[in-house]
Short mmCIF file of C-alpha atoms in Angstrom, two decimals:
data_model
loop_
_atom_site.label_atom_id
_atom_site.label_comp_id
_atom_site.label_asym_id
_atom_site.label_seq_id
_atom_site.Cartn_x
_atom_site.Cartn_y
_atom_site.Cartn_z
CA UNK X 1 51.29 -65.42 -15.47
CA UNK X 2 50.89 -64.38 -11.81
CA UNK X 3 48.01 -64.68 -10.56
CA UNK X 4 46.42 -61.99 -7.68
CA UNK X 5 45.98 -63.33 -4.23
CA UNK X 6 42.14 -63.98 -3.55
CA UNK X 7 42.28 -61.36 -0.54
CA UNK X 8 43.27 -58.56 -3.25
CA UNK X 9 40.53 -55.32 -2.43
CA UNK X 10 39.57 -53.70 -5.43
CA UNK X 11 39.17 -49.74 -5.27
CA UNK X 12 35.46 -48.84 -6.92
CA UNK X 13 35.93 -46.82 -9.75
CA UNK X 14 34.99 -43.10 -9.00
CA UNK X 15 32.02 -41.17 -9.84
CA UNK X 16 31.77 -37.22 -11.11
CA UNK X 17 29.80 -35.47 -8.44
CA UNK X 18 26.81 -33.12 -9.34
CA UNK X 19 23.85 -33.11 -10.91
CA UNK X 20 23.14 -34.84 -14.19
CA UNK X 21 20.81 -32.72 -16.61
CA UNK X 22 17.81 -35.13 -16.41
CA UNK X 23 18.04 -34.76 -12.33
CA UNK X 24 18.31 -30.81 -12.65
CA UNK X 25 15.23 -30.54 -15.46
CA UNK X 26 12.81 -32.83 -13.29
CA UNK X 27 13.98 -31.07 -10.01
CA UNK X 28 13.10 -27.13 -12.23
CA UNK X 29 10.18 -28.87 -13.14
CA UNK X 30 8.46 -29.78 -9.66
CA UNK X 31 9.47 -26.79 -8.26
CA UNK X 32 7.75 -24.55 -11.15
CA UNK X 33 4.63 -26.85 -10.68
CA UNK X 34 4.55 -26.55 -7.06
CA UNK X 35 5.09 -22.40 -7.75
CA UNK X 36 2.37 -22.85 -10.03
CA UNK X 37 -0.19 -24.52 -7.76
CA UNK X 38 0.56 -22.20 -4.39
CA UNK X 39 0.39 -18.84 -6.16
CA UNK X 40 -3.29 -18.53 -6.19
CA UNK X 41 -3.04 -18.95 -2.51
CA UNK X 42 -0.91 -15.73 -2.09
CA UNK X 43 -2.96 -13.67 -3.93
CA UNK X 44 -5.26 -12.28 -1.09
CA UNK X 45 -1.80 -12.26 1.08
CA UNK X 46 -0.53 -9.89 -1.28
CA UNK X 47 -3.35 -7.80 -1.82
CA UNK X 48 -4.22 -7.51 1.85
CA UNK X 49 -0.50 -6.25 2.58
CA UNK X 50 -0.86 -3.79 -0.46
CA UNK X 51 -3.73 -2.05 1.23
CA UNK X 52 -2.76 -2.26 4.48
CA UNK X 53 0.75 -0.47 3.35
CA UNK X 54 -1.02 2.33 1.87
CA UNK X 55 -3.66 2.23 5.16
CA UNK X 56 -0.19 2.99 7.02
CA UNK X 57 0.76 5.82 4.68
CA UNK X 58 -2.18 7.49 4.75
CA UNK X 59 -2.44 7.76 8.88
CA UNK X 60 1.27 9.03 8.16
CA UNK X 61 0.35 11.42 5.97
CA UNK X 62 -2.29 12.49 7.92
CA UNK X 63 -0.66 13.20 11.11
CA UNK X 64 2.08 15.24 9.44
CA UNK X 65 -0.48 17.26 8.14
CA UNK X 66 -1.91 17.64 11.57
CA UNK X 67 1.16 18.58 12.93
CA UNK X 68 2.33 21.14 10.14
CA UNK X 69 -1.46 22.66 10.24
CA UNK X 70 -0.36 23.13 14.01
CA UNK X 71 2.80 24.17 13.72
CA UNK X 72 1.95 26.59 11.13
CA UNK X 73 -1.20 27.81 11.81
CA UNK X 74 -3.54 26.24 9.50
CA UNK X 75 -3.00 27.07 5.88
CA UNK X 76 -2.14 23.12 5.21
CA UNK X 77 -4.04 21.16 2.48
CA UNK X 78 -3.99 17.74 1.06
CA UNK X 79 -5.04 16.99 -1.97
CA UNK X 80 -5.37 14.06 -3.88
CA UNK X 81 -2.89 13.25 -7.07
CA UNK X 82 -4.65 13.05 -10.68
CA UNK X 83 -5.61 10.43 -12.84
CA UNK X 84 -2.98 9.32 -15.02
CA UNK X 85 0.16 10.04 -12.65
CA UNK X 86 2.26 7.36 -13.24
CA UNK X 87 0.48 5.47 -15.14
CA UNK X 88 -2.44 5.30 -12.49
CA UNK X 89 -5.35 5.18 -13.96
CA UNK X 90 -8.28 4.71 -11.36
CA UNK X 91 -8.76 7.70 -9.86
CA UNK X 92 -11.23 9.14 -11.79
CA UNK X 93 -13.49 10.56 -9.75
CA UNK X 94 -12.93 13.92 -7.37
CA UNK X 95 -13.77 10.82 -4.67
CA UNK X 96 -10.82 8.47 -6.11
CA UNK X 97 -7.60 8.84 -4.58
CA UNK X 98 -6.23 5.63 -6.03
CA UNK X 99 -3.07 7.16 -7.55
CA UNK X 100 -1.95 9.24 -4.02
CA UNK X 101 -1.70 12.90 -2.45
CA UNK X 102 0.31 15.39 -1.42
CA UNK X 103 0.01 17.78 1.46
CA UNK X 104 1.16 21.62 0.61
CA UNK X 105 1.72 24.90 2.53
CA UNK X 106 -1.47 25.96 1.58
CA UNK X 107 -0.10 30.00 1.45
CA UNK X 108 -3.30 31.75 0.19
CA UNK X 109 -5.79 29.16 1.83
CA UNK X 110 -7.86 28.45 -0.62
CA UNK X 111 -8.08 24.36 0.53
CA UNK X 112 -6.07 23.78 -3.00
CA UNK X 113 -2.37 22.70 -3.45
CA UNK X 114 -2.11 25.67 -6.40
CA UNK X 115 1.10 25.50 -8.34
CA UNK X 116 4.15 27.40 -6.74
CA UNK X 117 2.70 26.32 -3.10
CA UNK X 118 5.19 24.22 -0.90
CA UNK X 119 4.84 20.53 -0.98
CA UNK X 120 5.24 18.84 2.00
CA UNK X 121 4.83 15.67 1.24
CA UNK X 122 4.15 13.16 -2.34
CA UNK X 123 2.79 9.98 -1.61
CA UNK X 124 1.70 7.66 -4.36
CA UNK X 125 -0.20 4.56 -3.05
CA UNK X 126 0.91 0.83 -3.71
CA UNK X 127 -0.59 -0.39 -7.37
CA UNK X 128 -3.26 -2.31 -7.39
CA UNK X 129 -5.67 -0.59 -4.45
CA UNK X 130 -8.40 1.88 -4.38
CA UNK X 131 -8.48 4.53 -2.59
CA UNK X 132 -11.83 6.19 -2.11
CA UNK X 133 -12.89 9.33 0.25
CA UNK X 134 -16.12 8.87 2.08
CA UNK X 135 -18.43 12.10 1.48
CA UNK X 136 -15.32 13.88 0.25
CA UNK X 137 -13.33 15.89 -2.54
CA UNK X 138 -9.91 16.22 -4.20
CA UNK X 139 -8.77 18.46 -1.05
CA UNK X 140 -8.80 18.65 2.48
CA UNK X 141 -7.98 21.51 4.23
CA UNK X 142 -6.36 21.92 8.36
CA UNK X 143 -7.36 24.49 10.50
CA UNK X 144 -4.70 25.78 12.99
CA UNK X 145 -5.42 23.22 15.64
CA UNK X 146 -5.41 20.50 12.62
CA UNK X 147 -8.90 19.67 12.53
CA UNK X 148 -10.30 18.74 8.94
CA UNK X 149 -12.08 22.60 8.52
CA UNK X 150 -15.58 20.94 7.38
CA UNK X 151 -16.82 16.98 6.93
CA UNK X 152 -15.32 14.40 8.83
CA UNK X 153 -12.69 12.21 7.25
CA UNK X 154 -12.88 8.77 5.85
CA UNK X 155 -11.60 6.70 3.80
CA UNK X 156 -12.13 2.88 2.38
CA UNK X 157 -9.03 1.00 0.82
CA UNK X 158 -9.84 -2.28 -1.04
CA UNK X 159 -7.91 -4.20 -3.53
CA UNK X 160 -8.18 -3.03 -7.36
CA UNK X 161 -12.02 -4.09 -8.38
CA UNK X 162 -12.84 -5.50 -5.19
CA UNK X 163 -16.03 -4.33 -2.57
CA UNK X 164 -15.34 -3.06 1.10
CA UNK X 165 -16.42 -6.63 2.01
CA UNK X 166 -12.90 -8.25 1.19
CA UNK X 167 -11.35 -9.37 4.04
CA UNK X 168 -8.42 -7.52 3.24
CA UNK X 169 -9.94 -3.79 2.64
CA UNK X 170 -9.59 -1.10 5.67
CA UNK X 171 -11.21 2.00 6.26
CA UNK X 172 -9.47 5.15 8.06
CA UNK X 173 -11.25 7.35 9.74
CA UNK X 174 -10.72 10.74 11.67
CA UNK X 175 -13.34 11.93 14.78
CA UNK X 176 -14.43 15.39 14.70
CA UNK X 177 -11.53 15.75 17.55
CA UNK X 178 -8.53 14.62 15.12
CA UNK X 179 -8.36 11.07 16.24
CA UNK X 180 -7.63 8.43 13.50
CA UNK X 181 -8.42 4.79 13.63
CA UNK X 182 -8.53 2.03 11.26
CA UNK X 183 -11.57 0.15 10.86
CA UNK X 184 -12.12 -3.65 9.30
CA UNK X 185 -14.58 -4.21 6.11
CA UNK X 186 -17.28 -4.70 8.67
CA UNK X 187 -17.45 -1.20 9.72
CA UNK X 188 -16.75 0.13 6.09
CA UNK X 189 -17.59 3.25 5.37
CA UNK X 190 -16.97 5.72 8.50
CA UNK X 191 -19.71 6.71 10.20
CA UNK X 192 -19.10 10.70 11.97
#
């Protein structure tokens, strides 16, 4: 029998590459623990972003209805969306504008969007956030230089079932002259 020479190299024997299942369950399993423990944390992220998205909408909305009050004028209302529009359920109040608005050519300007009355605009707020008008109704009506025609405007937006003190919540308000700002939950509610 031959025998090999003592300088013979022998090739190591190959190995499949990838992940074996035990790797691939432990690696799934720290990651949905680590999910787990840092999802608490985003919480007030996310809720702060909710409101300030429909802070941002609002001033939107309220500037086009400004300008079409202008540009048309008056006869332009806005006027809040009811409880139970898609599947919205906080607004329960005439005060509560949690589920949206919509601003209308307001034809026989009565300060109500009535059926049949051009609709400018639909916005329905981000879930989750409360929408509430400060000293207000379920309509606003625009004069023809797009003034509010009576009360000032104001508004307080605060997570669902959270107080104007979160550090999230934002109030908008309009000046008797038609300028809008947005306050923090220190200045909550506007004050004229």
């Amino acid at each position: 029998m031959p025998s090999q020479p003592s300088n013979a190299i022998i090739a190591p024997s190959r190995r499949a590459a990838g992940f074996t299942a035990i790797e691939l369950l432990v690696t799934v399993s720290i990651v949905a623990i680590l999910a787990a423990l840092a999802a608490p944390g985003f919480t007030p992220l996310i809720e702060s972003w909710r409101v300030r998205q429909a802070t941002e909408q609002l001033k939107s909305s309220l500037y086009l209805a400004r300008s079409e009050a202008i540009r048309r004028g008056g006869q332009v209302a806005i006027q809040k969306l009811p409880n139970n529009t898609n599947g919205c359920t906080s607004a329960t109040g005439s005060s509560d504008w949690d589920c949206g608005w919509f601003i209308c050519h307001n034809t026989n300007n009565d300060s109500n969007c009535d059926a049949g009355e051009p609709v400018l605009q639909r916005v329905e707020t981000p879930a989750r956030v409360q929408v509430t008008r400060t000293g207000g109704g379920a309509s606003i009506k625009l004069n023809r230089w797009g003034l509010v025609d009576g009360k000032w405007l104001g508004f307080s937006l605060v997570p669902l079932n959270k107080t104007t003190t979160h550090p999230g919540a934002r109030g908008v308000c309009m000046s008797s002259g038609g300028r809008l700002r947005t306050i923090p939950p220190e200045s909550i509610p506007c004050t004229g």
